[in-house]
Each structure stands twice: as C-alpha cells, then as structure tokens.
PDB file of C-alpha atoms in Angstrom:
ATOM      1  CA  UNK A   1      24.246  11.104   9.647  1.00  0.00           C
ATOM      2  CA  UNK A   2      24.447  12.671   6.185  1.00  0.00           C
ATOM      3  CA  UNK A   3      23.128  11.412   3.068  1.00  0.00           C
ATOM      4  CA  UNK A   4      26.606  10.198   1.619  1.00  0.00           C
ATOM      5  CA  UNK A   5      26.988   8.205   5.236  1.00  0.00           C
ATOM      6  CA  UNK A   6      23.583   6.750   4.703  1.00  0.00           C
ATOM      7  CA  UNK A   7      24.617   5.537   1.014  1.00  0.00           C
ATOM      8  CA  UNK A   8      27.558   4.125   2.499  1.00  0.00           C
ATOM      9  CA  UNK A   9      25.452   2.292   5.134  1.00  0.00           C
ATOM     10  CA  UNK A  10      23.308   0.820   2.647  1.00  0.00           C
ATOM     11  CA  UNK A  11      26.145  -0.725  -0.383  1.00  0.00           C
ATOM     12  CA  UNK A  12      28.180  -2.059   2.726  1.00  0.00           C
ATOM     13  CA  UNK A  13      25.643  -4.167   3.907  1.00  0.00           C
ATOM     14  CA  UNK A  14      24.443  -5.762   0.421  1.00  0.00           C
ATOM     15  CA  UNK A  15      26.878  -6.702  -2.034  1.00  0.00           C
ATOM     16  CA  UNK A  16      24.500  -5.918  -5.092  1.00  0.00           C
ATOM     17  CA  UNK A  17      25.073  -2.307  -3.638  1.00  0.00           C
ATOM     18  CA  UNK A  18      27.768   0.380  -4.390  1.00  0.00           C
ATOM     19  CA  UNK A  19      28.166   4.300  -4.603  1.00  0.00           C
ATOM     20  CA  UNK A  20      29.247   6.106  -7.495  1.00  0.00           C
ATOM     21  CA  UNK A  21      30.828   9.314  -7.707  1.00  0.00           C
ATOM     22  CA  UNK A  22      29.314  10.958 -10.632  1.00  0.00           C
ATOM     23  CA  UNK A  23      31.356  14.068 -10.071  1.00  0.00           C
ATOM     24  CA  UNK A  24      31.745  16.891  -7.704  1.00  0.00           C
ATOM     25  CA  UNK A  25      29.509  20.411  -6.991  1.00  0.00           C
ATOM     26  CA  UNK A  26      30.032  23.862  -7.634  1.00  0.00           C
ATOM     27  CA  UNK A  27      31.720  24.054  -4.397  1.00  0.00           C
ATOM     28  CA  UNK A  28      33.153  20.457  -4.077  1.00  0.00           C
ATOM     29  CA  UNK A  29      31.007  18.596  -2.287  1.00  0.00           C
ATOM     30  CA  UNK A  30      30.585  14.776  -3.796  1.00  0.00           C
ATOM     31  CA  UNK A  31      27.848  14.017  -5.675  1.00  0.00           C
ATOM     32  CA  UNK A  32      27.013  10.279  -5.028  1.00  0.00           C
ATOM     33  CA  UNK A  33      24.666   7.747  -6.205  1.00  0.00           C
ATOM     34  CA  UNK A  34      23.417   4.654  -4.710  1.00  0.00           C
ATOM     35  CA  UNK A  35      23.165   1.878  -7.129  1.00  0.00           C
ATOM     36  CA  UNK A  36      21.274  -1.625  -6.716  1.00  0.00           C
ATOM     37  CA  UNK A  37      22.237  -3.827  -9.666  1.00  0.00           C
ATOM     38  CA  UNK A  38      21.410  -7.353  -8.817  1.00  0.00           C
ATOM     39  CA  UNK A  39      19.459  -7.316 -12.260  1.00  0.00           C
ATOM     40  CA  UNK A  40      22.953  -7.269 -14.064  1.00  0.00           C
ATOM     41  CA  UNK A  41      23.192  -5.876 -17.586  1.00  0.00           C
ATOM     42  CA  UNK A  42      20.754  -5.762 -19.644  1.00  0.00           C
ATOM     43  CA  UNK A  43      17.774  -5.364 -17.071  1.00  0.00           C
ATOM     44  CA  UNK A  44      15.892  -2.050 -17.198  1.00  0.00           C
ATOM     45  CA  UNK A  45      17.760   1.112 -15.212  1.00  0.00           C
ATOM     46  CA  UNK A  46      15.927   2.978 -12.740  1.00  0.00           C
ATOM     47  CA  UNK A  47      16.229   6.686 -12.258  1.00  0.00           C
ATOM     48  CA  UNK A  48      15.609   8.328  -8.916  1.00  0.00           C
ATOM     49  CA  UNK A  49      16.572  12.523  -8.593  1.00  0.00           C
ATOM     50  CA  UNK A  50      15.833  14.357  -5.556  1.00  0.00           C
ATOM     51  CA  UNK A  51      17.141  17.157  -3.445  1.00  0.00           C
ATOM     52  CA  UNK A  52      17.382  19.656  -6.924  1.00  0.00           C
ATOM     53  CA  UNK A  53      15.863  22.110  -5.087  1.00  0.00           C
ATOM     54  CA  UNK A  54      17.590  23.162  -1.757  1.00  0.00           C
ATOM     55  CA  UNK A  55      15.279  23.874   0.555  1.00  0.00           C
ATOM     56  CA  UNK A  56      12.592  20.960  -0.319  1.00  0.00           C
ATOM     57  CA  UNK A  57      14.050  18.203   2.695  1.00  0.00           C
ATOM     58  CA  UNK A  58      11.172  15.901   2.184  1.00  0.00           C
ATOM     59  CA  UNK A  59      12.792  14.964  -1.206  1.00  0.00           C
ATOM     60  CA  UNK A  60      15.900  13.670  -0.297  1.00  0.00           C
ATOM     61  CA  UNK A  61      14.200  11.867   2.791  1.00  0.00           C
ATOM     62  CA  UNK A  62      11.722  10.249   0.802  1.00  0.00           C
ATOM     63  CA  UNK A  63      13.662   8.763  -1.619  1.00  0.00           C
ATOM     64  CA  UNK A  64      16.335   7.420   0.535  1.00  0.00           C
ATOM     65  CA  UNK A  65      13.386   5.753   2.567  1.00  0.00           C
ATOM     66  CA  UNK A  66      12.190   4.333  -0.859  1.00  0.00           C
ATOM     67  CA  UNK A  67      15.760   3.154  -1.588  1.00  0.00           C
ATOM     68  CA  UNK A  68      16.017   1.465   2.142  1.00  0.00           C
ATOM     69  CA  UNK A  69      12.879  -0.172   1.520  1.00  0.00           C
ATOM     70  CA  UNK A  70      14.181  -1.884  -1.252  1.00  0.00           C
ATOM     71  CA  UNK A  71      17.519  -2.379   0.316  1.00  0.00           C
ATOM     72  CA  UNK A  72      16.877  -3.985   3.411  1.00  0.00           C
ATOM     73  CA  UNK A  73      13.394  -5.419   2.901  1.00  0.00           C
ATOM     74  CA  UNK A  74      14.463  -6.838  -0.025  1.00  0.00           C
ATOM     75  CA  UNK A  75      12.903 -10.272   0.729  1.00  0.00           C
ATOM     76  CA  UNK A  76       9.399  -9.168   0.945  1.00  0.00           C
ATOM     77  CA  UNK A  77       9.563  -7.980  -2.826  1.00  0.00           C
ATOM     78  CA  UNK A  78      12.951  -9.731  -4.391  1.00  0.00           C
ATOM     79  CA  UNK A  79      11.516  -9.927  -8.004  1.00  0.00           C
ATOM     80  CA  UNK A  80      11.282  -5.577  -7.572  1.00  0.00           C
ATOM     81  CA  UNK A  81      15.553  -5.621  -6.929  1.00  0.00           C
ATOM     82  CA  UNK A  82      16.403  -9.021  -9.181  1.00  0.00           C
ATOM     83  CA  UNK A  83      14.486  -7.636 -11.913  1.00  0.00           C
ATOM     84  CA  UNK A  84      15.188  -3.750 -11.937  1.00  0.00           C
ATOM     85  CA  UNK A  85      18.544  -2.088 -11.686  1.00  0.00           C
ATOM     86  CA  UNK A  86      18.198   1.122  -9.402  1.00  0.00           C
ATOM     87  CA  UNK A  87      20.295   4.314  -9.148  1.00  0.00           C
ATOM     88  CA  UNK A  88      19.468   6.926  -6.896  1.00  0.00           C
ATOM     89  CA  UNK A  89      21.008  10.224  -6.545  1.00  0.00           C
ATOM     90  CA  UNK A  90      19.208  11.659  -3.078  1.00  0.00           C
ATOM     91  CA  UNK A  91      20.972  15.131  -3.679  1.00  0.00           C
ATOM     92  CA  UNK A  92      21.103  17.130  -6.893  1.00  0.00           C
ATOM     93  CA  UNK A  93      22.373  19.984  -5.611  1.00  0.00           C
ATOM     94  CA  UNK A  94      24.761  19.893  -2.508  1.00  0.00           C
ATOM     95  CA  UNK A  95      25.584  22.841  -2.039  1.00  0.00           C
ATOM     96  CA  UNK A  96      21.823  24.772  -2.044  1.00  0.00           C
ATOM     97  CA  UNK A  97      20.961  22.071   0.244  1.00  0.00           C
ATOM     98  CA  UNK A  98      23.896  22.562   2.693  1.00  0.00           C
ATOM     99  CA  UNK A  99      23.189  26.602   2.346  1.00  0.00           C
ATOM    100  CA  UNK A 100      19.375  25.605   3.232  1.00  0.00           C
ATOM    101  CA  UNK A 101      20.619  23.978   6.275  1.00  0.00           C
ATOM    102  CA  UNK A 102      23.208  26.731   7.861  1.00  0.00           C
ATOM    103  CA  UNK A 103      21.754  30.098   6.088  1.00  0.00           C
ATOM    104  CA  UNK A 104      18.697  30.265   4.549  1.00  0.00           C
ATOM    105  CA  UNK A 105      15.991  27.726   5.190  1.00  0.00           C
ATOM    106  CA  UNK A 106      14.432  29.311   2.043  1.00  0.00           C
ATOM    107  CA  UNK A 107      17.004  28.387  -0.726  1.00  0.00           C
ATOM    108  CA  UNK A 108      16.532  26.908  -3.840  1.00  0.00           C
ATOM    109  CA  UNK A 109      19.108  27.486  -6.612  1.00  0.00           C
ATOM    110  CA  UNK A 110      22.548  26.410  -6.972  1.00  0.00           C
ATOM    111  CA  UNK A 111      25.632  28.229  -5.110  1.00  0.00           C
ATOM    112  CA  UNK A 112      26.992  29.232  -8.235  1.00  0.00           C
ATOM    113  CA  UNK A 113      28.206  32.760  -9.324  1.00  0.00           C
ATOM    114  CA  UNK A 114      25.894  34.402 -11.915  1.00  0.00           C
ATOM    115  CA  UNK A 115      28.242  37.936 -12.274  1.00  0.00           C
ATOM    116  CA  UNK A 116      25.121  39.432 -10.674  1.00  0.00           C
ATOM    117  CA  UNK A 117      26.002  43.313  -9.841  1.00  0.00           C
ATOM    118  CA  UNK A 118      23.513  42.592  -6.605  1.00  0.00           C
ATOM    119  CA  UNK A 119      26.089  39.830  -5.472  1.00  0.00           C
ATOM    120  CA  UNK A 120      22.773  37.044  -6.214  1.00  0.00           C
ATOM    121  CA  UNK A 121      24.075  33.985  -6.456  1.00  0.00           C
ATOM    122  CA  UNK A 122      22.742  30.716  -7.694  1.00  0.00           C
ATOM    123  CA  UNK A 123      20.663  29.262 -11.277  1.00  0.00           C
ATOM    124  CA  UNK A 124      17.544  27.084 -10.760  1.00  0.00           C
ATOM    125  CA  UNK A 125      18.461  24.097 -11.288  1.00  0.00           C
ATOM    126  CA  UNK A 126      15.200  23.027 -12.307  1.00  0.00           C
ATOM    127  CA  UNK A 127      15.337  25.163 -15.030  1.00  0.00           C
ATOM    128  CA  UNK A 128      18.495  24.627 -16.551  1.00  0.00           C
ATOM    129  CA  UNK A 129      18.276  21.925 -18.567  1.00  0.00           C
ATOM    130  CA  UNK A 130      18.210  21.178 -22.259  1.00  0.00           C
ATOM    131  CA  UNK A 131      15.095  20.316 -23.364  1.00  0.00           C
ATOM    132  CA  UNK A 132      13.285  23.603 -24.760  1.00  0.00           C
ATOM    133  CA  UNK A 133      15.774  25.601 -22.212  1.00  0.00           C
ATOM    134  CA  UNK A 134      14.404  28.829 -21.278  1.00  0.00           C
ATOM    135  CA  UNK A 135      10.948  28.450 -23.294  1.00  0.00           C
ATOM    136  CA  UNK A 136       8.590  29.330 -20.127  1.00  0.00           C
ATOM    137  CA  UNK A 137       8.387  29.652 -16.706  1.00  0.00           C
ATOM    138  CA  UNK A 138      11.736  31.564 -16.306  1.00  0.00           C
ATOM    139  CA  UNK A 139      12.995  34.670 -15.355  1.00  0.00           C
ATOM    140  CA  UNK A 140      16.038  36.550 -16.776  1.00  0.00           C
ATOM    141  CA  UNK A 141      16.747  38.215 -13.404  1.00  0.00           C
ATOM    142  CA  UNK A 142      19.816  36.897 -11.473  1.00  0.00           C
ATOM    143  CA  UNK A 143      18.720  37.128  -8.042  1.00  0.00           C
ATOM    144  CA  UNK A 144      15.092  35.618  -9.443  1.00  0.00           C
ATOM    145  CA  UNK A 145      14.753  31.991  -8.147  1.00  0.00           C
ATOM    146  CA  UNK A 146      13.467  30.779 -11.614  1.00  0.00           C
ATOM    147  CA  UNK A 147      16.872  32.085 -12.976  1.00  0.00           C
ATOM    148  CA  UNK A 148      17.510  29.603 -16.069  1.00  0.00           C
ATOM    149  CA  UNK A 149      21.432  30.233 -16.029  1.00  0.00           C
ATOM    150  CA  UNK A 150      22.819  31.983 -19.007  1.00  0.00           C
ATOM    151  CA  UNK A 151      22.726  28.576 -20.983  1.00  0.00           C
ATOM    152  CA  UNK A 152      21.406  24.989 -20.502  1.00  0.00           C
ATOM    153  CA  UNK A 153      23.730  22.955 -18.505  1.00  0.00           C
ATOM    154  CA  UNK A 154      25.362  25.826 -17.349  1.00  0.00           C
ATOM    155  CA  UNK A 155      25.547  24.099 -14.041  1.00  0.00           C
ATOM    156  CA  UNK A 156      28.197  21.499 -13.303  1.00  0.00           C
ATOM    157  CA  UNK A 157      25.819  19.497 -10.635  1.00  0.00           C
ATOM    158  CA  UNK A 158      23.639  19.501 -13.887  1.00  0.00           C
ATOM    159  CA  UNK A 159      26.276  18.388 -15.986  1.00  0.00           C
ATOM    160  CA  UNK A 160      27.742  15.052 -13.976  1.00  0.00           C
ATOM    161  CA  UNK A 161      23.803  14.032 -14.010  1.00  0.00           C
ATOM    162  CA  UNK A 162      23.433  14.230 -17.862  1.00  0.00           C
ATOM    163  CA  UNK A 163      26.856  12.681 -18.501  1.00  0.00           C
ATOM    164  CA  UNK A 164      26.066  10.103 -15.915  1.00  0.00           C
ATOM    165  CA  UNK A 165      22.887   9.364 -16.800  1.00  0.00           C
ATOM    166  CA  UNK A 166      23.813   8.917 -20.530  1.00  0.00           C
ATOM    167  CA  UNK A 167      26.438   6.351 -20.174  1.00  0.00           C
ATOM    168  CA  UNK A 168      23.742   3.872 -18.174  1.00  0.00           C
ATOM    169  CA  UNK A 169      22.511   1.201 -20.607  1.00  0.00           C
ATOM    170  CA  UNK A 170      19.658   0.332 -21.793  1.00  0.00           C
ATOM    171  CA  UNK A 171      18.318   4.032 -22.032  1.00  0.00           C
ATOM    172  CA  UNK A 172      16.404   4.053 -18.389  1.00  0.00           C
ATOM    173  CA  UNK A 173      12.937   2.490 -18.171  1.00  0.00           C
ATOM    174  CA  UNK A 174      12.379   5.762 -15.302  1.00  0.00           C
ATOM    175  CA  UNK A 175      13.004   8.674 -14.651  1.00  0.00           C
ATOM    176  CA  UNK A 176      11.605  10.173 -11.516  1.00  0.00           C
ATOM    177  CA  UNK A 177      12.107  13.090  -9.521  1.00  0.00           C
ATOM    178  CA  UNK A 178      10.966  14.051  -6.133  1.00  0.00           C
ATOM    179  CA  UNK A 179       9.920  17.880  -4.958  1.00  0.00           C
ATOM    180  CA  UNK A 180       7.794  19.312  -2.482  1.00  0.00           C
ATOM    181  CA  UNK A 181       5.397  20.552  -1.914  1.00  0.00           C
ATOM    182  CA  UNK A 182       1.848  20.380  -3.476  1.00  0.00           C
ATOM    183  CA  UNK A 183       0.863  16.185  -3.299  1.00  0.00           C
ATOM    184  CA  UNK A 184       1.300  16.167  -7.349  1.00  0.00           C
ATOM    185  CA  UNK A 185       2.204  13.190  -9.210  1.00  0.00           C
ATOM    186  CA  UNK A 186       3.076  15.374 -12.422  1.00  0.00           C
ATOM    187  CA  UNK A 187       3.735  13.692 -15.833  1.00  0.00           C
ATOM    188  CA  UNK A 188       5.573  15.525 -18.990  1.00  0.00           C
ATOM    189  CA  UNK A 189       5.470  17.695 -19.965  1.00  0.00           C
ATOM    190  CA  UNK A 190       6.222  20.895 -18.439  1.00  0.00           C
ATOM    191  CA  UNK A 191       6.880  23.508 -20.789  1.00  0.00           C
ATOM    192  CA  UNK A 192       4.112  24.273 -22.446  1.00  0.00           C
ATOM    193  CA  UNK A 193       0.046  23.430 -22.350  1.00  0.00           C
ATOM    194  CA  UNK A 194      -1.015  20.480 -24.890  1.00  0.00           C
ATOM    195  CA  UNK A 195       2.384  19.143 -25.055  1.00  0.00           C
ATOM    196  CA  UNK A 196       2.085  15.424 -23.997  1.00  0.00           C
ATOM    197  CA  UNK A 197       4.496  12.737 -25.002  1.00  0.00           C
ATOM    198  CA  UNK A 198       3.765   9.616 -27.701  1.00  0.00           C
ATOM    199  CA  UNK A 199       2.644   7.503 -25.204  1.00  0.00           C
ATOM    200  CA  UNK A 200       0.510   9.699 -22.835  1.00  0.00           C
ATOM    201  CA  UNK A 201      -2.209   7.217 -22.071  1.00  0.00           C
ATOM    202  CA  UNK A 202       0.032   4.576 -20.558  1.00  0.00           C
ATOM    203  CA  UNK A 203       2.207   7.963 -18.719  1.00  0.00           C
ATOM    204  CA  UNK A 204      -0.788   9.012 -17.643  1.00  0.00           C
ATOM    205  CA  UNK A 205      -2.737   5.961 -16.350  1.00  0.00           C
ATOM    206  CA  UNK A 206       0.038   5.148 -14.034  1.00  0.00           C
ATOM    207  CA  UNK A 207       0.456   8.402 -12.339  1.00  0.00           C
ATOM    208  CA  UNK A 208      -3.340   7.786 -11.589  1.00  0.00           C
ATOM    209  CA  UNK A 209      -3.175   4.074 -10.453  1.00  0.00           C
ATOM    210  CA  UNK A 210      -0.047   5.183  -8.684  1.00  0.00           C
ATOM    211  CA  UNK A 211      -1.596   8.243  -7.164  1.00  0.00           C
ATOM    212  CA  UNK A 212      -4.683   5.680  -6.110  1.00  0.00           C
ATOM    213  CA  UNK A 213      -2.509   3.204  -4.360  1.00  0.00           C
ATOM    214  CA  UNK A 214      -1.078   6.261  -2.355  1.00  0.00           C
ATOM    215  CA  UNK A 215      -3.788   7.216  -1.241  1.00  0.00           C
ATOM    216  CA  UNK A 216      -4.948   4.102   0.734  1.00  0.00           C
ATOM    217  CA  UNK A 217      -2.151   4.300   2.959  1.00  0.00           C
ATOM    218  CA  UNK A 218      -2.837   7.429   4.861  1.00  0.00           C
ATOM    219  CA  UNK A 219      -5.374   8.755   2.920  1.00  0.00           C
ATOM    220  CA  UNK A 220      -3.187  11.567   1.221  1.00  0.00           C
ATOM    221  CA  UNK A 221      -4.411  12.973  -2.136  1.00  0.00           C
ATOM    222  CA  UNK A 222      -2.307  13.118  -4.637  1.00  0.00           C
ATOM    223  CA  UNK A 223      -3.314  15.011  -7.674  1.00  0.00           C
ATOM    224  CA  UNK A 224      -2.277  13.029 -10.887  1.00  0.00           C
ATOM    225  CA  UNK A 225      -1.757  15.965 -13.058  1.00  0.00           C
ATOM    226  CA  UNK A 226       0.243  16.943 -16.161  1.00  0.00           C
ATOM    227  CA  UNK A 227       3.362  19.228 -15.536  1.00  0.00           C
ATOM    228  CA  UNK A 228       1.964  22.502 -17.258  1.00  0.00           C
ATOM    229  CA  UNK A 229      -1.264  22.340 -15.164  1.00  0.00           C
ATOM    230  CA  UNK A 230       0.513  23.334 -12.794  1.00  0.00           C
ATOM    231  CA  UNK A 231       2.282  25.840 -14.317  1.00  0.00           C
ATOM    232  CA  UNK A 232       4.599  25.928 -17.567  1.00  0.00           C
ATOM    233  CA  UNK A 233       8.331  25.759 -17.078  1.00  0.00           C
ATOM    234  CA  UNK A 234      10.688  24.698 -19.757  1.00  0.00           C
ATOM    235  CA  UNK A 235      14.330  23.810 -18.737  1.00  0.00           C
ATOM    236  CA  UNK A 236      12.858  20.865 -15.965  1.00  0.00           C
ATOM    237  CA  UNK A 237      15.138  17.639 -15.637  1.00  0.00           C
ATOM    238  CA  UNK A 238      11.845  15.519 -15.977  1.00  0.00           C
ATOM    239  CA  UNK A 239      11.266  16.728 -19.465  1.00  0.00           C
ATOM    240  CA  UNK A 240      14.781  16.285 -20.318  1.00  0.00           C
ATOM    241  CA  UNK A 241      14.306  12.375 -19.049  1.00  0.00           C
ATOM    242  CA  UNK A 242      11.842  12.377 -21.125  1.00  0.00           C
ATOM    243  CA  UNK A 243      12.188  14.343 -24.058  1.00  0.00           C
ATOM    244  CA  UNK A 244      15.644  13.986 -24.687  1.00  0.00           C
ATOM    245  CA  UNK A 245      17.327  10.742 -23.131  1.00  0.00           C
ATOM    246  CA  UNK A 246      14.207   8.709 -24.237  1.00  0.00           C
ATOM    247  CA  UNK A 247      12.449   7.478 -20.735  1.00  0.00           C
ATOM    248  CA  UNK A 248       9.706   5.346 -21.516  1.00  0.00           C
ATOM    249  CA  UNK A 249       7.893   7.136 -18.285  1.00  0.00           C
ATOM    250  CA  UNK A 250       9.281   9.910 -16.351  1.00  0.00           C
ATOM    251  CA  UNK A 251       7.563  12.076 -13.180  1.00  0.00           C
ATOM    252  CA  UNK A 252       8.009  15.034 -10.784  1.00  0.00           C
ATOM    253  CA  UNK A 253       5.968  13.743  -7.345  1.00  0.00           C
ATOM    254  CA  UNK A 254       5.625  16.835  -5.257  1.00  0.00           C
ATOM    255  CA  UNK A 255       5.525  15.458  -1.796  1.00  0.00           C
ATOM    256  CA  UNK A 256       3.488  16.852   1.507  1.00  0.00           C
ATOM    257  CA  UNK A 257       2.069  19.118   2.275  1.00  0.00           C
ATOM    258  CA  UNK A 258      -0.635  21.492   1.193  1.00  0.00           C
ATOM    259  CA  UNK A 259       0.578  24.458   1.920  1.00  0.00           C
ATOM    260  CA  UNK A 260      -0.064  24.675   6.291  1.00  0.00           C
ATOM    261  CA  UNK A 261       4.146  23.490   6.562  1.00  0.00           C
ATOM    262  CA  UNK A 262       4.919  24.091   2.744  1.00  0.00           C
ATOM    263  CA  UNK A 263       8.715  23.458   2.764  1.00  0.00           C
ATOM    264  CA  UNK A 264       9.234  23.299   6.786  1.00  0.00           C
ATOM    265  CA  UNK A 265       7.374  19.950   6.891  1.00  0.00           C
ATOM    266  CA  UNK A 266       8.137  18.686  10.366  1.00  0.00           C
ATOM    267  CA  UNK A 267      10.267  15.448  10.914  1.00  0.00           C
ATOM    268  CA  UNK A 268       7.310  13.595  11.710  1.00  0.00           C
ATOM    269  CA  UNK A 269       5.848  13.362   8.630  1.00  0.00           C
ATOM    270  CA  UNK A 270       9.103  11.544   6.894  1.00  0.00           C
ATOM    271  CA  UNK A 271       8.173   8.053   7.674  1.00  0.00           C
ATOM    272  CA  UNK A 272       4.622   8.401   6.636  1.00  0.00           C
ATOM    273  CA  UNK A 273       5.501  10.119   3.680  1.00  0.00           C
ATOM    274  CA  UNK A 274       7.949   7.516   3.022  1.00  0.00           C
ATOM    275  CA  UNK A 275       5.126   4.755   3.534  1.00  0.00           C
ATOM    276  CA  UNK A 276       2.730   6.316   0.685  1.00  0.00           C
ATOM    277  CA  UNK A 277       4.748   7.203  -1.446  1.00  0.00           C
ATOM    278  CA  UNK A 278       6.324   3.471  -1.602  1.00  0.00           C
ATOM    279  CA  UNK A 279       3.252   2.304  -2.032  1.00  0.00           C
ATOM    280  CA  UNK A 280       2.501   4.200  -4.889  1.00  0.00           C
ATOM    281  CA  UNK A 281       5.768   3.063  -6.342  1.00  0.00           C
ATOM    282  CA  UNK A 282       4.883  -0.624  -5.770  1.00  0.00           C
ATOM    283  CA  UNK A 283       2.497  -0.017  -8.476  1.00  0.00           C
ATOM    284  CA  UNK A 284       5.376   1.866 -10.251  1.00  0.00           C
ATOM    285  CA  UNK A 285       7.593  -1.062 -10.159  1.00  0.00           C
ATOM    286  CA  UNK A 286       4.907  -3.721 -10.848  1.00  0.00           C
ATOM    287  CA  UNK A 287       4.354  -1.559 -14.061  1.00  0.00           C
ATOM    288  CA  UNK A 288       8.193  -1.431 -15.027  1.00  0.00           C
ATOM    289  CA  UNK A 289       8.344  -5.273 -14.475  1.00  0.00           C
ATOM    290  CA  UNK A 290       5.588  -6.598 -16.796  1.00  0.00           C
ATOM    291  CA  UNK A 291       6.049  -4.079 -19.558  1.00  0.00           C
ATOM    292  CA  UNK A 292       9.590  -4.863 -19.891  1.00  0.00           C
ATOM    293  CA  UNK A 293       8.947  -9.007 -19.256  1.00  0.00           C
ATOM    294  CA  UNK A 294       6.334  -7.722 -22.497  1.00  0.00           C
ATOM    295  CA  UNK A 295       9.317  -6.364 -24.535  1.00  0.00           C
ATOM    296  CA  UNK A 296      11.620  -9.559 -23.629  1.00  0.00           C
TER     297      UNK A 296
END
C-alpha cells in the first residue's frame, strides 16, 4: 500500500478527513496531504513534514502512525482532534523516496537536474529553503548531498509546501519535521551557534518534557538538543517554520537509531517507534491545547 493509498484510507473513513493536492514533484508524482479539521476555522493548524530526505523510511512511517493514532483512536483523546486542526504531508520529496526504493537505498536529494557536467542529479532539500539560504552547512558541489540548489526554493516539491503552507490560517501553532537517524528532538535554530528564537525557554522546555515522556515508553533516549549542536546548516525547512512563517514552536525529531541500522532500520522497529514518539507528542499536543485555550 503506498502512502497516498494510506491517506486515502484514512479521510474515507472519517468525515473530518480529506487529502489535498498541494501540487505535483519534479517528476509528477502527487504530493498529498492528510488533513484532520474537526477544529473548524479558527482553531490552531498543525504542521507535520516528513519523508524530505529520501532514503530516511522511518520518517514517513512514523508520522503516518502518529496521524492513524489520531485518526482512528480518536475517542481515547477527542479534545487532541476537536481542538487542533492537523495537516500532514508524510512525503516531501516523492521522487528521492521512490529512487531510494528501486535504485539507491542511499538517496537523499531531490530528482531534479542541476546542469551538473558529472550527470549528478538532485538539491538537498533540506537545504533549500529561504531562511538564511546557503549560510552554513552546504556545499557548492552538484553531486554533494548538501547541495543547496542554485537558489532558495529552487525546488518545486519545496515550492507547493511554502505556498501551501502560507495560505493555512491562523499562521500554524507547529511545525514539525521528522528525520532519521540520531534520537534528536532538535529545536531552531540550525544555521548558526547562539542563534535561538524569542521564545527559547518555552521551545526548549518542551522538546525536554517531550523527549522525557518518550523515553518511558521503551526507554529510548532522545537527546533534546538545539539544531546547530548538531551541526550548523542554514537553508532547513524547520528554521523556515520558524523563522519566516512565524511558528510559535517548530522541531526536527531524528528518529531511531544510533547508528548500528542508521537509515536501514528494520521494519520491526516502526510500531515501536511509532509508540514513543506519540507519546512524546501527547505532551506536544497537551502543550498546543492549553497555550492556545491561554490566548483565547
């Protein structure tokens, strides 16, 4: 079943459920989003991104399990769906991820041309966005996988997020993106040391108590760091969230493991991964909730 089926699935069984078409890739795949909006207008907007990187299939698995969990259990936790409008796009870049899955298990950039005289294809598309593009952490060379792209937004997968992203009102509460691997919960921002957003503290304090809560399930540590820490790179969509579209919190998790799997995490450890990570976003959500009851 591929991710576009399993969005399907979900909005046809729950009619506070549809898919969007925010546009299509490179190569014209659809890029869709799954959106829960039995809040209505006027309720805070959730932001979920994952998949940017190709070859990191923990992300997209993840955050679909996060999504089903809401879905289809909503009646253990209605206030977190009645309260909280939810868009999720599972994959932010088709076409790397379909390349990851028939070529190279290895892939991480786009599928786009770059005019590269080696034939290298592709712009990281976790580098190619607006917010201090091309600062740090980047790599002029074509066939380099921290390739920024000759501009910011060079990319049209990158494009159809900003545009869509922009038009959802209010300005989202969250935006979150998942990654593998390293068991981070990183908070902005990325692309440079010492540069920490207005509100840090309260940024900050949840990716601990979130981190915390994660931890009890299986007793995987997540390390609640900021973004530079682990290493500076400007162009990141989390810093965009952030920096430019006005977030009041935005994260990178990167999910299991250590390093023994690194990116070939077997199947096996989806549904556990799923289980701690929702538990760290319980204390997301619960967060979201009462500082936007606060506002109202």
């Amino acid at each position: 079943i591929s991710l576009n089926q399993f969005l399907d699935a979900l909005a046809g069984a729950n009619d506070w459920a549809d898919v969007i078409n925010i546009g299509q890739s490179y190569e014209g795949r659809d890029m869709n989003v799954l959106a829960v909006t039995k809040a209505g207008p006027g309720a805070p907007n959730v932001w979920l991104e994952a998949g940017i990187h190709a070859r990191e299939w923990i992300a997209p698995a993840v955050a679909t399990f996060l999504m089903r969990e809401l879905v289809e259990n909503y009646a253990a936790h209605p206030d977190y769906v009645d309260k909280i409008n939810w868009y999720l796009l599972p994959s932010a870049n088709p076409d790397g991820y379909q390349y990851s899955r028939d070529h190279d298990r290895m892939w991480r950039k786009t599928r786009s041309p770059t005019g590269s005289i080696f034939g290298c294809k592709g712009v990281d598309p976790n580098r190619n966005w607006g917010y201090h593009w091309g600062e740090s952490g980047v790599s002029n060379d074509k066939c380099s996988d921290i390739y920024p792209g000759p501009e910011a937004f060079s990319e049209i997968e990158m494009q159809n997020i900003k545009n869509f992203v922009e038009s959802l009102s209010p300005v989202p509460i969250l935006g979150h993106c998942f990654h593998s691997y390293s068991q981070l919960w990183l908070w902005p921002y990325g692309y440079a040391y010492n540069a920490y957003p207005p509100n840090r503290e309260e940024v900050e304090q949840l990716a601990i108590d979130a981190s915390d809560a994660l931890y009890q399930v299986h007793g995987t540590v997540f390390d609640p760091i900021n973004s530079a820490e682990l290493y500076p790179a400007a162009g990141a969509s989390d810093d965009w969230y952030k920096g430019s579209l006005g977030t009041r919190f935005a994260y990178t998790t990167e999910l299991r493991d250590t390093g023994r799997h690194g990116f070939v995490l077997p199947a096996d450890q989806i549904i556990p991964s799923g289980e701690e990570m929702w538990a760290g976003f319980e204390v997301v959500i619960k967060k979201l909730i009462e500082v936007s009851e606060k506002e109202n």
